[in-house]
mmCIF file of C-alpha atoms in Angstrom:
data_model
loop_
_atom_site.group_PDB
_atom_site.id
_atom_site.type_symbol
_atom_site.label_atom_id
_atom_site.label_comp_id
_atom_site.label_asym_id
_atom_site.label_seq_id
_atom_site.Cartn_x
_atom_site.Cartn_y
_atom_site.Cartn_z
ATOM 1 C CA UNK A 158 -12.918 22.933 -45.737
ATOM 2 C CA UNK A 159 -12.431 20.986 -42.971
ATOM 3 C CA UNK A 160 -8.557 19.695 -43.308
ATOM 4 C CA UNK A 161 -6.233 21.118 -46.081
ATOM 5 C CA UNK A 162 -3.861 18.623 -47.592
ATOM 6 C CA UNK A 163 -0.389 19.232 -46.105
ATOM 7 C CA UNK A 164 -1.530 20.052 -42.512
ATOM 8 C CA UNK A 165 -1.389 17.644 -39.820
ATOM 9 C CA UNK A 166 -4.941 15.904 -38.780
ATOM 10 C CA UNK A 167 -4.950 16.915 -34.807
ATOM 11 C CA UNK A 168 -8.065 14.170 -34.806
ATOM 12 C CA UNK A 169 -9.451 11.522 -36.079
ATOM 13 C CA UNK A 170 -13.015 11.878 -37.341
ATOM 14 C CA UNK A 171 -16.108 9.989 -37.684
ATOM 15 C CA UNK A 172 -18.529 11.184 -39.808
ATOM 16 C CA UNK A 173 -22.395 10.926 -38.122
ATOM 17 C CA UNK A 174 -24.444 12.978 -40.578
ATOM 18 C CA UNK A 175 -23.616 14.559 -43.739
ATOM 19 C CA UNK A 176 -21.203 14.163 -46.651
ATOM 20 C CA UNK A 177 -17.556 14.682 -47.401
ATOM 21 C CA UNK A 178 -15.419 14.877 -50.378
ATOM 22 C CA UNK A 179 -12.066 13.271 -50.247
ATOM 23 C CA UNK A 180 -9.785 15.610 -53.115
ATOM 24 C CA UNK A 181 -6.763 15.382 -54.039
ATOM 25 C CA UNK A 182 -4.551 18.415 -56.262
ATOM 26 C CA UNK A 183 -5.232 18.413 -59.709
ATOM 27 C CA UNK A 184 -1.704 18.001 -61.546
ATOM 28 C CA UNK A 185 -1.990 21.256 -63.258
ATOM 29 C CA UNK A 186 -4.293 23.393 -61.091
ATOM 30 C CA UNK A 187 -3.354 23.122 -57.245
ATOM 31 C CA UNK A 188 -6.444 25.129 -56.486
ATOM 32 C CA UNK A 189 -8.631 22.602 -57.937
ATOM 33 C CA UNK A 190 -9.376 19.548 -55.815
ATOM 34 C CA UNK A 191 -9.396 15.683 -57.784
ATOM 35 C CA UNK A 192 -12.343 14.010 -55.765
ATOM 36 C CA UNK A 193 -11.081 10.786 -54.782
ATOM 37 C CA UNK A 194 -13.694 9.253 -52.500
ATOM 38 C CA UNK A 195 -17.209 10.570 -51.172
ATOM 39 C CA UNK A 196 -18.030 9.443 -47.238
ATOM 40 C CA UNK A 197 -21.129 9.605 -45.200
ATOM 41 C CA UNK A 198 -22.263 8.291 -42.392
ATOM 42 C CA UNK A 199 -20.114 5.836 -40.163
ATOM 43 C CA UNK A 200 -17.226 5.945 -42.190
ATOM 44 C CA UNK A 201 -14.088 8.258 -40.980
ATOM 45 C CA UNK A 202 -10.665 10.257 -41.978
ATOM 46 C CA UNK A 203 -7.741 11.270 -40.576
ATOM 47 C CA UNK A 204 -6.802 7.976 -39.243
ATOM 48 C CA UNK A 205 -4.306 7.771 -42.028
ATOM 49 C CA UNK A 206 -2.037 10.394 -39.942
ATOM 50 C CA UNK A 207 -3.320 9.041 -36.718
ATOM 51 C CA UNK A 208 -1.717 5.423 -37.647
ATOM 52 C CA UNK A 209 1.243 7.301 -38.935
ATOM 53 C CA UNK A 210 2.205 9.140 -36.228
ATOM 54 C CA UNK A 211 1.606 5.978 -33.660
ATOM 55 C CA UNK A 212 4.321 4.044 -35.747
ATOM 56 C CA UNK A 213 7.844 4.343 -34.113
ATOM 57 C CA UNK A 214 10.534 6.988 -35.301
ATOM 58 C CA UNK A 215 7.993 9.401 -37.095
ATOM 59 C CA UNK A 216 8.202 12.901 -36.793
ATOM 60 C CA UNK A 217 4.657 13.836 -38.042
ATOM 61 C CA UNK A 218 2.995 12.772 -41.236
ATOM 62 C CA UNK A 219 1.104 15.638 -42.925
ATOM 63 C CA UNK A 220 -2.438 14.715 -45.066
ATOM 64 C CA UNK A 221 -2.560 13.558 -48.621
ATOM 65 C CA UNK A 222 -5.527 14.920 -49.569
ATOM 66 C CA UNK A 223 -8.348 17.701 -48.546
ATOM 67 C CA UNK A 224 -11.727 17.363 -46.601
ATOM 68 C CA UNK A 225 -14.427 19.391 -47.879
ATOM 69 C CA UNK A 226 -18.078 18.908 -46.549
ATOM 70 C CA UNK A 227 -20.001 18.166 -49.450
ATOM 71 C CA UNK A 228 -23.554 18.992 -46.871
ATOM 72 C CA UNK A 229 -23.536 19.984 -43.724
ATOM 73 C CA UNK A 230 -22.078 17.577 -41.411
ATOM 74 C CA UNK A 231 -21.956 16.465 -37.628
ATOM 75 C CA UNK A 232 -18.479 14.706 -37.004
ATOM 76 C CA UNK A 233 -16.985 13.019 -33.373
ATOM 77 C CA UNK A 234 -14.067 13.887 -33.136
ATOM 78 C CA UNK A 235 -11.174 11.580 -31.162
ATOM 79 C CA UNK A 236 -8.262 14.196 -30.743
ATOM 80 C CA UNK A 237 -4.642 12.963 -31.552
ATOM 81 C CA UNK A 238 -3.860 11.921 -28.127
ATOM 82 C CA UNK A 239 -7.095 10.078 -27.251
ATOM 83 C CA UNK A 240 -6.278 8.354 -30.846
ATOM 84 C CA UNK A 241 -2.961 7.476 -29.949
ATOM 85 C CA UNK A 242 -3.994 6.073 -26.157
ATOM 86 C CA UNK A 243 -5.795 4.041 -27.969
ATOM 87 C CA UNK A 244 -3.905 2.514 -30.156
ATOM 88 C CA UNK A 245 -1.616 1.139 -27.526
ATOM 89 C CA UNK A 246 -3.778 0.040 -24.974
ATOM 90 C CA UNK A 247 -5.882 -1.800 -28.180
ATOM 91 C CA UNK A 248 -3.520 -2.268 -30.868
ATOM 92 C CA UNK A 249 -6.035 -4.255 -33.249
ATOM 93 C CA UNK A 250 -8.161 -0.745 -33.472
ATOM 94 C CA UNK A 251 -4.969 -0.039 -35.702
ATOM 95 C CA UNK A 252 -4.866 -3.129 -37.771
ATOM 96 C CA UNK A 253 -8.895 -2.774 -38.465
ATOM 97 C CA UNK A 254 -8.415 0.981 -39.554
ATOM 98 C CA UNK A 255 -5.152 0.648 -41.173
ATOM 99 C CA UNK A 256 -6.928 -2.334 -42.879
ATOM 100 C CA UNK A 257 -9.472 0.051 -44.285
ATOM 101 C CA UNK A 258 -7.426 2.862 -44.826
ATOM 102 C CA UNK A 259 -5.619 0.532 -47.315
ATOM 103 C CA UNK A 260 -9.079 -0.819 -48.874
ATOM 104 C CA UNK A 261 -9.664 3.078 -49.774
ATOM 105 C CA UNK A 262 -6.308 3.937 -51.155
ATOM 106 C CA UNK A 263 -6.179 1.656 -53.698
ATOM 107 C CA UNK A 264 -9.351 2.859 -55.648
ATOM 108 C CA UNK A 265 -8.425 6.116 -55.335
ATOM 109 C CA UNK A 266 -4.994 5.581 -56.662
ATOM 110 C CA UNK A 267 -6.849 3.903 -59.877
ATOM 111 C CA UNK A 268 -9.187 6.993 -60.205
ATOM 112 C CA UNK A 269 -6.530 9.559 -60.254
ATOM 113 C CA UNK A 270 -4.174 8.079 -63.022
ATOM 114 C CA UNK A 271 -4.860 8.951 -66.283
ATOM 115 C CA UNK A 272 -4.894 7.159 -69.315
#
């Protein structure tokens, strides 16, 4: 596992090589993780909680869902206060990700419901 749902993402991370699994709780088995989106190479997490935590008056936001590496992986890694630097000095970095971040949500919203 490389972030647990609940924890705070100290980085935001870019994915270089490998897979990861995006999972969410199952509703009746906490254990179990819901896969909500599989990413590979050039796309990123944790920028959720990154964007979060740069928006004024927020004490912290904890992850939604779990990483797991699906193969192995190489990741970059921009720690929490590099991420947040960065975001000020280039606040359109934040409207691109948060753009994203959005775009990825809403499917995985869809998948999870059930019918």
């Amino acid at each position: 596992m490389i972030l647990r749902q609940g924890t705070r993402a100290e980085g935001f991370f870019l994915i270089e090589e490998g897979r990861v699994a995006i999972t969410s709780p199952h509703a009746e088995h906490e254990e179990l993780g819901v896969p909500t989106a599989i990413l590979g190479p050039g796309d990123y997490f944790g920028e959720i909680t990154m964007l979060h935590e740069a928006a004024p008056k927020t004490d912290g936001a904890r992850l939604a869902a779990s990483v797991h590496a699906v193969e192995p992986c190489r990741l970059r890694v921009l720690r929490r206060t590099e991420m947040l630097t960065l975001i000020e000095v280039a606040p359109a970095i934040a409207a691109a990700i948060s753009d994203r971040a959005v775009g990825r949500m809403v499917p995985a919203e869809r998948a999870s419901v059930t019918v």
